[in-house]
Every structure is written in C-alpha cells, then in structure tokens.
Coordinates of C-alpha atoms in Angstrom, one line a residue:
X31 CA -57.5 0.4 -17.5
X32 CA -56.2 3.2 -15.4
X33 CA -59.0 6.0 -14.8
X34 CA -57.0 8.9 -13.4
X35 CA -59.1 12.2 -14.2
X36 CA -55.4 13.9 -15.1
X37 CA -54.7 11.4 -17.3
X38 CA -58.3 11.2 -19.6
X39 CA -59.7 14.9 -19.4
X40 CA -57.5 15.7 -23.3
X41 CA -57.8 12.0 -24.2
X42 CA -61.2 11.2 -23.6
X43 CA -61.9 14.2 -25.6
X44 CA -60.0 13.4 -28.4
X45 CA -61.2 9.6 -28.4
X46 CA -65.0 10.8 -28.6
X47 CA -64.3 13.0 -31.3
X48 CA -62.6 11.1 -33.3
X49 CA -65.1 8.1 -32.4
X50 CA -67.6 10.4 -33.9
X51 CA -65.8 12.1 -36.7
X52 CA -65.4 8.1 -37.9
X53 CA -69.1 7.0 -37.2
X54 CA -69.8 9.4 -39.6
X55 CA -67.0 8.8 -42.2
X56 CA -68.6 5.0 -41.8
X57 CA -71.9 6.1 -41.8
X58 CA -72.1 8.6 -44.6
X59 CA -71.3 6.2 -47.8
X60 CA -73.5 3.5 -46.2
X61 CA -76.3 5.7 -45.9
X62 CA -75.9 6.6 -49.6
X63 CA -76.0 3.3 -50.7
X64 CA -79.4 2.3 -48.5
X65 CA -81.1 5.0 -50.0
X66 CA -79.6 4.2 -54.0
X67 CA -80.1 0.6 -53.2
X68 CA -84.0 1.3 -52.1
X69 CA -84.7 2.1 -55.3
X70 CA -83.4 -0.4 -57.3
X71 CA -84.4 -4.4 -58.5
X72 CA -83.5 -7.1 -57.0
X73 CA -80.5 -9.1 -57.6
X74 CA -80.6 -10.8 -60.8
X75 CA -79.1 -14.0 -62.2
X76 CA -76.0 -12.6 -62.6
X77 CA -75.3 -11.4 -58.9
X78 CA -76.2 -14.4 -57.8
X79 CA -73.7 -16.3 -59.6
X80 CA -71.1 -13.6 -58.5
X81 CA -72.3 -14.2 -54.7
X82 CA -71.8 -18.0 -55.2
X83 CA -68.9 -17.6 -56.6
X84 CA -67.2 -15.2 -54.2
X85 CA -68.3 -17.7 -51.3
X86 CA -67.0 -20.4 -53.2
X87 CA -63.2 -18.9 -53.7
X88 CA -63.1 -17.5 -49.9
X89 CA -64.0 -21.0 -48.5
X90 CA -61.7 -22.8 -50.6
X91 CA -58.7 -20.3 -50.1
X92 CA -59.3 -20.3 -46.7
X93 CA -59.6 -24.4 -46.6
X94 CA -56.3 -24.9 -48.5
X95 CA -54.4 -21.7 -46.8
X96 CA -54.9 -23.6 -43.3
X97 CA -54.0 -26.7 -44.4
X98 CA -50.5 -25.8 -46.1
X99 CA -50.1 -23.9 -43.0
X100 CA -50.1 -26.9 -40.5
X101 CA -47.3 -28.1 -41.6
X102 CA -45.1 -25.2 -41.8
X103 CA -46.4 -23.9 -38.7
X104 CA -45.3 -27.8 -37.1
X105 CA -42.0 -27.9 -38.8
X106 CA -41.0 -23.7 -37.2
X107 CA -42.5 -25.1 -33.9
X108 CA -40.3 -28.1 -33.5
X109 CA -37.0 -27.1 -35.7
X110 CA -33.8 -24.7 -34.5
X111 CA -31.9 -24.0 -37.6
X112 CA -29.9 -21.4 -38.6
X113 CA -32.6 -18.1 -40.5
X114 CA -35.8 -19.5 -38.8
X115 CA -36.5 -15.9 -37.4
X116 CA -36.0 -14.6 -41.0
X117 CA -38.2 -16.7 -42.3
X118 CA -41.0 -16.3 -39.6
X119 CA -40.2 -12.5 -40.5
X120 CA -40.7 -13.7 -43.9
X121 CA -44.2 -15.0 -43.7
X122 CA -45.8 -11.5 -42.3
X123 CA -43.9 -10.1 -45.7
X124 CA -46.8 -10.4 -48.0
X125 CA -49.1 -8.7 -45.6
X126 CA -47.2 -5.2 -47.0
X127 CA -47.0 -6.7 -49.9
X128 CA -48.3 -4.9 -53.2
X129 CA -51.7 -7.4 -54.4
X130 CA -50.8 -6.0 -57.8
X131 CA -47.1 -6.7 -57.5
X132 CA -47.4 -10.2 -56.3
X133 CA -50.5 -11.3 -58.8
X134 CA -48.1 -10.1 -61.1
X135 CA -45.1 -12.5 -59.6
X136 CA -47.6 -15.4 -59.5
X137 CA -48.5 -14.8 -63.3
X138 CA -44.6 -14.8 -63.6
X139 CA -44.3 -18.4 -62.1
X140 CA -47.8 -19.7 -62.9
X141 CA -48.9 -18.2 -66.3
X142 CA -49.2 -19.6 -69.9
X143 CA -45.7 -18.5 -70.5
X144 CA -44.5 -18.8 -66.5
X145 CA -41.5 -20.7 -65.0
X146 CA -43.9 -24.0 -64.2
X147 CA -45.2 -23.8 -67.8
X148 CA -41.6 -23.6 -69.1
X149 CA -40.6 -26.5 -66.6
X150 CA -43.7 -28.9 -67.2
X151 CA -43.2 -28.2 -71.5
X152 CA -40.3 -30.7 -72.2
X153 CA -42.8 -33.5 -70.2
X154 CA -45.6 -32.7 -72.3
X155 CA -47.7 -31.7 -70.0
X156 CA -49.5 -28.0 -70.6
X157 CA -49.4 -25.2 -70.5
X158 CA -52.0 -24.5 -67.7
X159 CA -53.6 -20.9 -67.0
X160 CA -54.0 -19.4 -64.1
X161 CA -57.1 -17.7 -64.3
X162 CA -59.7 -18.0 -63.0
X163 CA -60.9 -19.9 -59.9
X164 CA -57.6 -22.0 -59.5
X165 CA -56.0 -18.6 -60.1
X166 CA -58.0 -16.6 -57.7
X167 CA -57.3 -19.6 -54.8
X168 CA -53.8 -19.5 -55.0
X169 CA -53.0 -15.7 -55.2
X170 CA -55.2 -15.9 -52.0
X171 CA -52.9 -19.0 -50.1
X172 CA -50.1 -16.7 -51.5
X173 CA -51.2 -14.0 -49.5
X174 CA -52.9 -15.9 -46.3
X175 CA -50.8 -19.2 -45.9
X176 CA -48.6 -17.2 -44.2
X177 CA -51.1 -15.5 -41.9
X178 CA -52.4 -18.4 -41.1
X179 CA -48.9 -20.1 -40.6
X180 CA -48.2 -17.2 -38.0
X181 CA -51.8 -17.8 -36.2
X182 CA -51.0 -21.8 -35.9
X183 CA -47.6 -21.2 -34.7
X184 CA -48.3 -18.9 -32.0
X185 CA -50.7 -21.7 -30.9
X186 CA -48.2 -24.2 -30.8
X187 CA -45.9 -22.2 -29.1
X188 CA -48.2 -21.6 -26.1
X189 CA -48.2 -25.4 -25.1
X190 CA -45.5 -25.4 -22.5
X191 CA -42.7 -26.7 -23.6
X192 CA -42.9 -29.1 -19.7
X193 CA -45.6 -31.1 -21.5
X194 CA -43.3 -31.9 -24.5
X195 CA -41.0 -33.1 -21.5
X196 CA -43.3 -35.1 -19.8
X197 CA -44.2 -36.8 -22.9
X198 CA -40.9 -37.7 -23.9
X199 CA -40.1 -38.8 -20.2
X200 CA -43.5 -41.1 -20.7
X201 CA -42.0 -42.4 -24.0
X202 CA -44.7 -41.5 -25.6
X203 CA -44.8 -42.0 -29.8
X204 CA -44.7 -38.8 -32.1
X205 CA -48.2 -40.1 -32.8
X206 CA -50.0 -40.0 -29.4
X207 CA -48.1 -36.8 -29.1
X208 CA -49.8 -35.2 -31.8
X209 CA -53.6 -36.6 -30.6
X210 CA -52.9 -35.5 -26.8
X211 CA -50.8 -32.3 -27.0
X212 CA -51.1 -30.7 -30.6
X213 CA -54.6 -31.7 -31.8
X214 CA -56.7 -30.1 -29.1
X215 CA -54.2 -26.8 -30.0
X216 CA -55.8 -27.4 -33.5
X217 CA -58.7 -27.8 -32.5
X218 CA -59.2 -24.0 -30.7
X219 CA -57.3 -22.0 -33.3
X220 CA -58.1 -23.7 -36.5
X221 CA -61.6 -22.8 -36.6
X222 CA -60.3 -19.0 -36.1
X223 CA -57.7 -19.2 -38.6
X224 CA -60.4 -20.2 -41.4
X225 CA -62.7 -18.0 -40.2
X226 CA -60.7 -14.8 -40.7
X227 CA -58.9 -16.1 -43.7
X228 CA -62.8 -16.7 -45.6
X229 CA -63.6 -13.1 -44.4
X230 CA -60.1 -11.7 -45.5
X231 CA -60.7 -13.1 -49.0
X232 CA -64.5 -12.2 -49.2
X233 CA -63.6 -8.5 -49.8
X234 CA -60.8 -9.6 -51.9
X235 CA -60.9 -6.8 -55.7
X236 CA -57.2 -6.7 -56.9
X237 CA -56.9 -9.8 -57.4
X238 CA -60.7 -11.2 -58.5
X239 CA -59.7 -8.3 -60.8
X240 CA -56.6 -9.5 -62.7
X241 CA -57.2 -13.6 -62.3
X242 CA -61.0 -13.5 -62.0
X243 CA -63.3 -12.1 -64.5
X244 CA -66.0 -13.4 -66.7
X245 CA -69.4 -14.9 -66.5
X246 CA -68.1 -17.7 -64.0
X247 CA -65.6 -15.9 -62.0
X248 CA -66.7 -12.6 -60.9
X249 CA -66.9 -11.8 -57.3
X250 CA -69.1 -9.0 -56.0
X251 CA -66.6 -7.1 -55.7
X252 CA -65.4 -7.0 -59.3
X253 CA -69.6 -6.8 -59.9
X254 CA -69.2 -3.7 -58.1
X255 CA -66.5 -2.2 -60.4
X256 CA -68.0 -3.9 -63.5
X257 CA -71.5 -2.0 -62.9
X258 CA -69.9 1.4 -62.2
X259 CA -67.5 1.0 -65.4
X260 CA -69.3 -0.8 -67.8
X261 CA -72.9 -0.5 -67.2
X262 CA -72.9 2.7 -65.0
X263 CA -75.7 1.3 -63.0
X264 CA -75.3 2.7 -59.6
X265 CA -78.7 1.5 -58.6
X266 CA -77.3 -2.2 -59.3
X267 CA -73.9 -1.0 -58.0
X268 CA -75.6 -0.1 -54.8
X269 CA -77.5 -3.0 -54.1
X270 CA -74.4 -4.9 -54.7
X271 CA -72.8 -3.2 -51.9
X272 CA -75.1 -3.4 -50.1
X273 CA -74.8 -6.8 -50.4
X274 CA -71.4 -6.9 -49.9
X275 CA -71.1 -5.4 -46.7
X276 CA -74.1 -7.7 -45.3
X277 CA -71.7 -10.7 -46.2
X278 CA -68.3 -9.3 -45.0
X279 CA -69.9 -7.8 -41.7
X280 CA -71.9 -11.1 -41.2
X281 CA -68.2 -12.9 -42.2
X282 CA -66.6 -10.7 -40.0
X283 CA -68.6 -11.5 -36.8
X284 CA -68.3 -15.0 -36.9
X285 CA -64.7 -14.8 -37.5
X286 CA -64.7 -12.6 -33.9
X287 CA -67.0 -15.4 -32.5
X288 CA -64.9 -18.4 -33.4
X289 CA -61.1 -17.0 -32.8
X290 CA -60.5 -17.9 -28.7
X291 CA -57.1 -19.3 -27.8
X292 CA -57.6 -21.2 -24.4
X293 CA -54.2 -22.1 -23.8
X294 CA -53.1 -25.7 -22.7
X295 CA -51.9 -24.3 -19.6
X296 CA -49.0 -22.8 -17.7
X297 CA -45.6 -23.9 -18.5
X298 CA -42.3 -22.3 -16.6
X299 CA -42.0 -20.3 -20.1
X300 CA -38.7 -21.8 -21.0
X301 CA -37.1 -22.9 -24.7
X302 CA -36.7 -26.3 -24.1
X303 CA -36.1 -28.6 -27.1
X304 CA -38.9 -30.3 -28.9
X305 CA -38.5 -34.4 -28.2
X306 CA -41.2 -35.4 -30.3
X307 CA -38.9 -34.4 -33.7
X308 CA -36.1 -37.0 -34.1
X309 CA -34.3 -37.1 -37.3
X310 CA -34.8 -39.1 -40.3
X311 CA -38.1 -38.6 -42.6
X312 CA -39.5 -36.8 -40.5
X313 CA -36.9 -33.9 -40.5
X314 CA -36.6 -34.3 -44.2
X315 CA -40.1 -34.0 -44.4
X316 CA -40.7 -30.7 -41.9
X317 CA -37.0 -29.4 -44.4
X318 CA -39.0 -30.5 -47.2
X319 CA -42.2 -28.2 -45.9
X320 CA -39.8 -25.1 -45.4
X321 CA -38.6 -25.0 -48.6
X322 CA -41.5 -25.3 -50.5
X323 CA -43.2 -22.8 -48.5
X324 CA -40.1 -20.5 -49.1
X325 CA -40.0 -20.8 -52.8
X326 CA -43.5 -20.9 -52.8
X327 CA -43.4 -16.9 -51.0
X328 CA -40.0 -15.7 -52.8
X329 CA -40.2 -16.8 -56.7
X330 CA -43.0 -14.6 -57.0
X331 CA -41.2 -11.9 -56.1
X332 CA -37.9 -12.6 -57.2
X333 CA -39.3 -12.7 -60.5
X334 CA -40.6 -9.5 -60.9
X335 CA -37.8 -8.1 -59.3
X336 CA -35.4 -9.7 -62.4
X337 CA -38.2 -8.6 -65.0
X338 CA -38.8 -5.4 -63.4
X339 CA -34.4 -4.8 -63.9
X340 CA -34.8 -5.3 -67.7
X341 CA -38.1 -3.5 -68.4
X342 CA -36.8 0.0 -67.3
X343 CA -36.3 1.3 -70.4
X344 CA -39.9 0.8 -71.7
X345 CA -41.1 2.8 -68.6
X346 CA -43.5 5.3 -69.9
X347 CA -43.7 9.2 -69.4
X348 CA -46.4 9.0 -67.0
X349 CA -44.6 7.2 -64.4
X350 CA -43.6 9.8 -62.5
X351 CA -46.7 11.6 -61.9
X352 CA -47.9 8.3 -61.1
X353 CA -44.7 7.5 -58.3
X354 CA -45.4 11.4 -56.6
X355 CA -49.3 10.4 -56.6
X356 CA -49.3 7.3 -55.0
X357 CA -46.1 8.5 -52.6
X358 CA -48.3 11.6 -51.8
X359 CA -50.9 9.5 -50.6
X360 CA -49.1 7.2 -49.2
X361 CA -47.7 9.9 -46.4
X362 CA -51.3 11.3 -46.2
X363 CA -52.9 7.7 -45.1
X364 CA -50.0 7.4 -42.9
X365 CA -50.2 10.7 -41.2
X366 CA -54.1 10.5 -40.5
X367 CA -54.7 7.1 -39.7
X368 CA -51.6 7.8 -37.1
X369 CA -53.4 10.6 -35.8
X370 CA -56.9 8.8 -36.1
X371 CA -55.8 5.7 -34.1
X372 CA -53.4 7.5 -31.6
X373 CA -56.6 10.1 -30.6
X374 CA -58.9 6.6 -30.8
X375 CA -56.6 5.0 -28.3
X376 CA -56.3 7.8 -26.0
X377 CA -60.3 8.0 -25.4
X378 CA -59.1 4.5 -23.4
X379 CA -62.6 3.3 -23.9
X380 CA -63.4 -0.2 -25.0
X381 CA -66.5 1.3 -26.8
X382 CA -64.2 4.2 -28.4
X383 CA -62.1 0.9 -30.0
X384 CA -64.6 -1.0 -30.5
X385 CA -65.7 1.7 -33.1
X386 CA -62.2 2.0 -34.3
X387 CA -62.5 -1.7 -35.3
X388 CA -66.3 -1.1 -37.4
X389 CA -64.1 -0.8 -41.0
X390 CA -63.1 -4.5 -40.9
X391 CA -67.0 -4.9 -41.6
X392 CA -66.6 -3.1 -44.9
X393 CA -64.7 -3.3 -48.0
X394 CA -63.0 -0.4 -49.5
X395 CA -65.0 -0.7 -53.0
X396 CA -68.2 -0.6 -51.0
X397 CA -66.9 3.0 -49.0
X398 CA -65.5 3.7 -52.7
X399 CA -69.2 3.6 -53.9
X400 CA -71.2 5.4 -51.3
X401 CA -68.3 8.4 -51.6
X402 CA -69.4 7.9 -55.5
X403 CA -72.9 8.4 -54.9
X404 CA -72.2 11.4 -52.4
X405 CA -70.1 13.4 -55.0
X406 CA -71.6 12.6 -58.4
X407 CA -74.3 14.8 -57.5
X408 CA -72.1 17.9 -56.8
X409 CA -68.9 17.1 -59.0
X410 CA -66.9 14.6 -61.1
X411 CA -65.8 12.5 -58.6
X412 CA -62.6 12.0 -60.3
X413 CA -61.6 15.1 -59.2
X414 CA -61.6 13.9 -55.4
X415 CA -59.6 10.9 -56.7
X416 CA -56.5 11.2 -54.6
X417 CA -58.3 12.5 -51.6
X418 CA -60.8 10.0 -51.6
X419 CA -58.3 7.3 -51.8
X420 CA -56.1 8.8 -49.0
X421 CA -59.9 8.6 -47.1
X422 CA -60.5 5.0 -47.7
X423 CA -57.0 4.0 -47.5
X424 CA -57.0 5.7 -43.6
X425 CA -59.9 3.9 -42.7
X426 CA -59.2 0.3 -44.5
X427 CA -55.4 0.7 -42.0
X428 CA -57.1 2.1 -39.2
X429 CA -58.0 -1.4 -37.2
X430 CA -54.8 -2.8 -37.7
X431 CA -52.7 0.0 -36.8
X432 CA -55.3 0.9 -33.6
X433 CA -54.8 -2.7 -32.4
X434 CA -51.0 -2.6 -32.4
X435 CA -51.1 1.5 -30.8
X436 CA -54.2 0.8 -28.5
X437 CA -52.2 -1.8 -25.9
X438 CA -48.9 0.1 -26.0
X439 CA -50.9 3.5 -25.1
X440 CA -52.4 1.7 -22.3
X441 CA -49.2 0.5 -20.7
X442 CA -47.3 3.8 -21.2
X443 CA -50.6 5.5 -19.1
X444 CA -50.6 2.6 -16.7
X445 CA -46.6 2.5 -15.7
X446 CA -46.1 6.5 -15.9
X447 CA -49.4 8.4 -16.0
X448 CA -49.8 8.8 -12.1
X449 CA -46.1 10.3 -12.1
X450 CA -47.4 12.6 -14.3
X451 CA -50.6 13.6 -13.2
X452 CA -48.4 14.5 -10.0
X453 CA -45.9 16.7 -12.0
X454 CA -49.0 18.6 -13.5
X455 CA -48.5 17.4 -17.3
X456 CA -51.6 18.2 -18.9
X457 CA -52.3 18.2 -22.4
X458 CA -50.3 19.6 -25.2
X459 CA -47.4 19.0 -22.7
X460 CA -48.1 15.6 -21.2
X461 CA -48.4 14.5 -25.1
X462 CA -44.8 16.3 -26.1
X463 CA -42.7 15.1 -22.5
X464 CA -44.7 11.5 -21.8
X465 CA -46.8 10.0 -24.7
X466 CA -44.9 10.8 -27.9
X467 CA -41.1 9.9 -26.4
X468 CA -42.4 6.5 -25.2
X469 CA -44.7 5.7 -28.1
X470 CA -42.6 6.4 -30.9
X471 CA -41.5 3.0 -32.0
X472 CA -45.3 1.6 -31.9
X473 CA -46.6 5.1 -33.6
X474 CA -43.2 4.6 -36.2
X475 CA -44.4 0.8 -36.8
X476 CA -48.3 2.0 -37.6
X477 CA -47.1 4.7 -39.8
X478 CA -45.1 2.7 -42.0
X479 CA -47.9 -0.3 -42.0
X480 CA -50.6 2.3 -43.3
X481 CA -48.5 3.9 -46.1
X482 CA -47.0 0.4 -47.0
X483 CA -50.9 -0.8 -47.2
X484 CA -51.8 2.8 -49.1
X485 CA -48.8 2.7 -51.7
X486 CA -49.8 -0.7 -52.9
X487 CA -53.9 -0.2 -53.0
X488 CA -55.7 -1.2 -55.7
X489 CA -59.2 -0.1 -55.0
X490 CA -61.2 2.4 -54.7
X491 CA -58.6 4.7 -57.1
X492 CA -59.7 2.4 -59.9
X493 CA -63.2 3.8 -59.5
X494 CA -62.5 7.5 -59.1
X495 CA -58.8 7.0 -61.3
X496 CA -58.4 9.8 -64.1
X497 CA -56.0 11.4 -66.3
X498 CA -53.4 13.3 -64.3
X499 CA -54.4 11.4 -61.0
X500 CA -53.3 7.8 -61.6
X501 CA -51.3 6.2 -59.2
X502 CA -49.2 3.7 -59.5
X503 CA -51.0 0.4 -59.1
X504 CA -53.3 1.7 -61.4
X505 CA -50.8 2.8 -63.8
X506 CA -49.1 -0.9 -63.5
X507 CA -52.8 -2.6 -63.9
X508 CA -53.1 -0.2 -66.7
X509 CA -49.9 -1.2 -68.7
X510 CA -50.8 -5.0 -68.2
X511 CA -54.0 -4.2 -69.8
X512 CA -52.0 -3.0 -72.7
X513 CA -50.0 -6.0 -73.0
X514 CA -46.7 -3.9 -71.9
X515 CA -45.5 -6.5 -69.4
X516 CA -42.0 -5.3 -69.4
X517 CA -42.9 -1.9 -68.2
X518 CA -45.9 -3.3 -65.9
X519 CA -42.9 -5.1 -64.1
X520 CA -40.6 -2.5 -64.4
X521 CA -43.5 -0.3 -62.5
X522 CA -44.0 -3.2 -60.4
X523 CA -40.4 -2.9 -59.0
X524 CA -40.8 0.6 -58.0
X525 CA -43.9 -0.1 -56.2
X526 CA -42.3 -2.9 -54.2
X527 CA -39.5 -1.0 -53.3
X528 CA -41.6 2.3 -52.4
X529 CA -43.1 -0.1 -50.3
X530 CA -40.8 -1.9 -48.2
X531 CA -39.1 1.5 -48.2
X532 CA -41.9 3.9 -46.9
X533 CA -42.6 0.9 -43.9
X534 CA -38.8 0.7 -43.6
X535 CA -38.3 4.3 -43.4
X536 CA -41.4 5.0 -40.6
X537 CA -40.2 1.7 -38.4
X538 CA -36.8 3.0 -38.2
X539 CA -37.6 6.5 -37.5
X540 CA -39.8 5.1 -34.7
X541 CA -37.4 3.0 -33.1
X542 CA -34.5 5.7 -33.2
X543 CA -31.4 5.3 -31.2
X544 CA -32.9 1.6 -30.5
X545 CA -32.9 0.6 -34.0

C-alpha cells in the first residue's frame, strides 16, 4: 500500500474521521441495549426455543444451499453454451433482489393456491404450505444457492485448466478426476461457503417474518419485532439483541476463519476446454441442473411480475407517498454510504477497513432497537422513521460497497498518485482531476448496490413505520396482511422495478462513455 505523504495527508484524515464517526454510529445503539438489557430477566422458555430455532433454519439453509450449488456450480464450470454469462449474471440477481418481492414470488409458486399446488392437485397429492420451517429454508436457498453457486464456481475456475489437460492426456475417468482435481477444491471453499451462508441467514427478519411465525418458528429476530410490537417489552427486546448480535458476531468470525482459497496452483491462465465432460447423461444431467436452477430463480419472479400487471387497478391511494418515501431514502443510503466508504477507503488503513467491515457483526433490527431505546426517551421514534432507516440502511450496505471501492482506490493511488503528488494535486483538487474521473464506474456500481439494497428493506422501518412515513415494502407487507394480494403484487412490481432501475441507473452513470 503506497505511503506517499502527498497522497494520505486529506485521506488519512477523512478515513479516521469517518472510522470514528462509524465506531460511534456502531457503538451508540449497542451501548443502549447493554445497559436496557442489564436490567432485565433472563431468557425465558420462549427465547430459547426462538434461538434453537433460528440455528436450526440457518444450518439447514446453509446445508441444502451448498449442496444445490455443487452442481450448478460443476455444470457452468465445465459447459460453453450459448447465455452462460447471462445466467452467471443471473445468479448475483437476487442479491438486489427485494426479500419482500421474492417471498412474495415463492408464495406465488409454492403456496396453498401456488403453481406446484395447482400442478400436484389433478395427482391427488396436496396442497402443501409453505410456512414455516420448510418455508423459511427455501426462501433462504432462493436467495443464497446462487451465492454459494458463484463462491463454488470461482473455485473451480482457479484449477488450471493444464491439470484438466494432463488428466485427459493420462486418460484418466471422470471419476478419479473428480477425487484428485475437484474434491480437494471442495474441500477449501465448501466449508467457507456454509459458513457465510449460516451467518447470512442468522440475521435473516423479512422473511422469518412473512413464512415464519408462531410458537415453533420464530427466529430472534422476529422475537425482536414481536416484543417491541406486541408486548412492548424493551427490557426483553434488549436482551434479545443482545443476544442476537453475540450469535451473528460469533457466526460472523468463524465464517472469516474458515473462508481461505489456497488455489491448486498456477496454470498458464488459458480457456481450454474441459475433457472430463463428454456427452451423453452426463450433459443431460449438468442441462438438467441448469434448468432447474433457472426456473427455480425466474418463476418466482416472473410471477409477480404477471400478477403485479393485473393488480394495478386495486393499487391504493397511499402508494405514492409510499414510492417517494422509499425512493427518497433510497438516494439518501446511496449518497452516504458512497461518501462513507469512499472517505473509509481513502484513510488506506487496514485498521480504518477493518472498522468499515464491524456492521457485518450486527443485524439491522438489533441497530433498529438500540436507535429505539436512544429516542424513546426524547421523542416518538416514529418521527425519525425515514431517517433512521436511511442510517441503518447506510451502515447494513457499507461493507459490501467498501469492499468493492477499497481495492479500486488503492490501485488508482498506486498507478497515478506519485504523478500527482509531483503535479502538486492536493486535496479538493486531487479528488476532482484524479480520484473521482478514475473511480467513477466502481463509485457508480456502489451507489446503485446500496439504494437497490435500501429500496427493498424490510427492517428496521417496520419498527419505527408510521402513518405518513410508510415505505414501500412496508406498505406491500401491509396489504398482504390485509389479504389484498392483487395490490401487494401490484406494489411488488414497482418495488422490483425501482429496484433494478435505481442500481441500473447508478452503474450506468458510473461507467459513462464505457457503458
């Protein structure tokens, strides 16, 4: 990492700041809760059962999202066919994603009165419901199949492609291939992929919310919401999160412990074709694994899209307060976690990013609740609805969009900082002439990502929500409440296509002239 005084007076300066300013964003709402939390009983029966149950959901999504993955992953590795790089596009779709909109595609396809329901009917078999644990696992492989997917293929692809060579030079059967070339590849980056998948889905809300519920499947998430709702017990509340962020921190850390990619070694990095994949059943078989994993990510969506078309009508008046909300704070989380991860990444201090990275340990309920317990003293909280969400929102984005801006930051300092410490660019002008031209597809890219992330939210806003501050996803989760599930899909079709728009919109205007 380049060290040039020039180039890290301004930067270091705004990277300590803004290292601070978070520390205490982080540190504020936890300090809240210790001190509510100190003062209340221990977990009853109850939270126990929601603790068992919300391990019990993350480890199985995370079991059954890996292994659907292997062999999608296997048949992208060894396959060229015409739309493979639209569908590997495809599979980082549901990461910007709406939860709300896609729960609401999978009760589309999976529900009592969902396509599979419909299909299995005529063969007496049925109907099946999705909620509840089944429910909760597969809206969770819906959204992490295809992360893990990615995370297996980039594996794959880093065996050079010489050693699939060699092997077919050596005859060797598809078999020994697999237990000499791909297994020990499984082997490092399987135990990763499971890892982050269990902590992803520990601090899981939306969808515990709409498929979990009850006695026997209430995560402590939804225990969260439930006690602040229902019971308005922030003593229990507090403890909860408490709780909560012990197990996703603790989650969190081993996932960073257990994801290493060794690498099987140096190749000459050249496409060469894959001879361990001859024809017959076993191309059917990796076709048959690429279309099920297809429909498996499209129908859900395709069907609210064709509901959402006919429910227009029933829209109610509310919707568009609700659209300028949620598009409001959509460009606010985009514009501050932007600035927040471009001034962390300037400070060009592992320590500085390594803070940036602290809100992966949280969940955005448990920031929701210590906010709670900082403004209920002073004023209705949902007063600071929409500002409180745009807060979480920035800080729930902020290590995903620092890890994409942090690298690219770092290379535009190494290749042309020295040219310009020589010129005499110095702050506000070194940012306007050097780092803004040559970051602005990476700083386009993050911008989008946060608002596509803070359009669909369904979190904290459903603890601070009131009248004349709803936002969309709430106003969608709202209507399905009532039963109204044309207009919910209706809403849900706006959402999805604010969405994809707001990301579409940022990336483009980032890449510019190379679009």
């Amino acid at each position: 990492m380049a060290q040039r005084p020039g180039a890290l007076t301004m930067g270091r300066a705004l990277g300590r700041g803004a290292a601070l300013g978070l520390l205490v964003l982080l540190g504020a709402p936890l300090a809240a809760i210790f001190l509510r939390a100190g003062g209340a009983s221990l977990p009853g029966a109850a939270d126990w059962a929601a603790l068992r149950f919300t391990l019990t959901q993350a480890a199985l999504s995370a079991l059954v999202s890996v292994l659907l993955a292997i062999p999608v992953a296997r048949a992208l590795a060894r396959r060229r066919f015409a739309g493979r790089r639209l569908l590997v596009s495809l599979t980082g779709a549901p990461f910007i994603l709406p939860v709300i909109v896609a729960v609401m595609g999978l009760l589309a396809v999976f529900g009592t009165q969902g396509l599979v329901n419909r299909l299995l009917g005529p063969l007496g078999l049925g109907p099946y419901r999705i909620y509840g644990l089944h429910g909760v696992v597969i809206a969770h492989v819906f959204f992490n199949m295809p992360l893990a997917t990615r995370m297996i293929l980039q594996g794959w692809q880093a065996i050079p492609a010489e050693r699939f060579r060699l092997a077919a030079q050596l005859d060797l059967p598809p078999r020994m291939i697999f237990r000499l070339l791909e297994a020990p590849m499984l082997r490092q980056v399987i135990p990763g992929a499971l890892a982050a998948i269990f902590a992803i889905c520990l601090a899981s809300f939306a969808v515990a919310l709409i498929l979990g519920g009850g006695p026997r499947a209430t995560t402590v998430e939804l225990a969260i919401y439930q006690a602040f709702l229902f019971d308005f017990d922030l003593g229990r509340a507090a403890m909860l999160a408490l709780m909560q962020t012990l197990l996703v921190a603790g989650a969190a850390m081993v996932a960073l412990m257990v994801t290493r990619m060794e690498g099987s070694g140096a190749g000459l990095d050249r496409l060469l074709p894959r001879w361990d994949a001859p024809g017959g059943w076993r191309r059917s078989y990796d076709a048959l694994c690429l279309c099920l994993a297809t429909v498996f990510l499209l129908a859900p969506v395709l069907a609210v899209a064709a509901a959402g078309v006919t429910g227009m009508r029933d829209l109610p008046a509310t919707i568009w307060p609700a659209m300028g909300n949620s598009v409001v704070v959509a460009l606010a989380s985009a514009l501050t976690t932007t600035l927040l991860a471009l001034a962390l990444a300037a400070g060009q201090s592992r320590l500085i990013q390594g803070i940036g990275l602290l809100p992966l340990a949280l969940s955005p309920l448990v920031l929701g609740t210590g906010y709670f317990l900082i403004v209920n003293p002073v004023m209705i909280p949902g007063r600071l609805a929409l500002p409180v969400t745009v807060l979480v929102n920035t800080l729930m984005a902020l290590p995903f969009c620092l890890r994409m801006l942090a690298p690219a930051y770092e290379r535009v300092e190494s290749d042309y900082g020295r040219l310009s410490d020589q010129l005499g660019l110095r702050g506000i002008a070194r940012l306007r002439w050097l780092t803004l031209p040559r970051l602005a597809g990476p700083l386009g890219f993050t911008a989008g990502l946060a608002g596509a992330l803070s359009m669909g939210d369904l979190g904290v806003i459903t603890l601070f929500g009131s009248p004349g501050q709803e936002t969309l996803p709430l106003l969608m989760f709202r209507l399905m409440g009532s039963y109204r599930s044309d207009a919910a899909s209706a809403a849900g079709l706006i959402l999805l296509l604010l969405s994809f728009g707001i990301f579409w919109v940022f990336d483009r205007g980032g890449r510019g002239r190379h679009a």
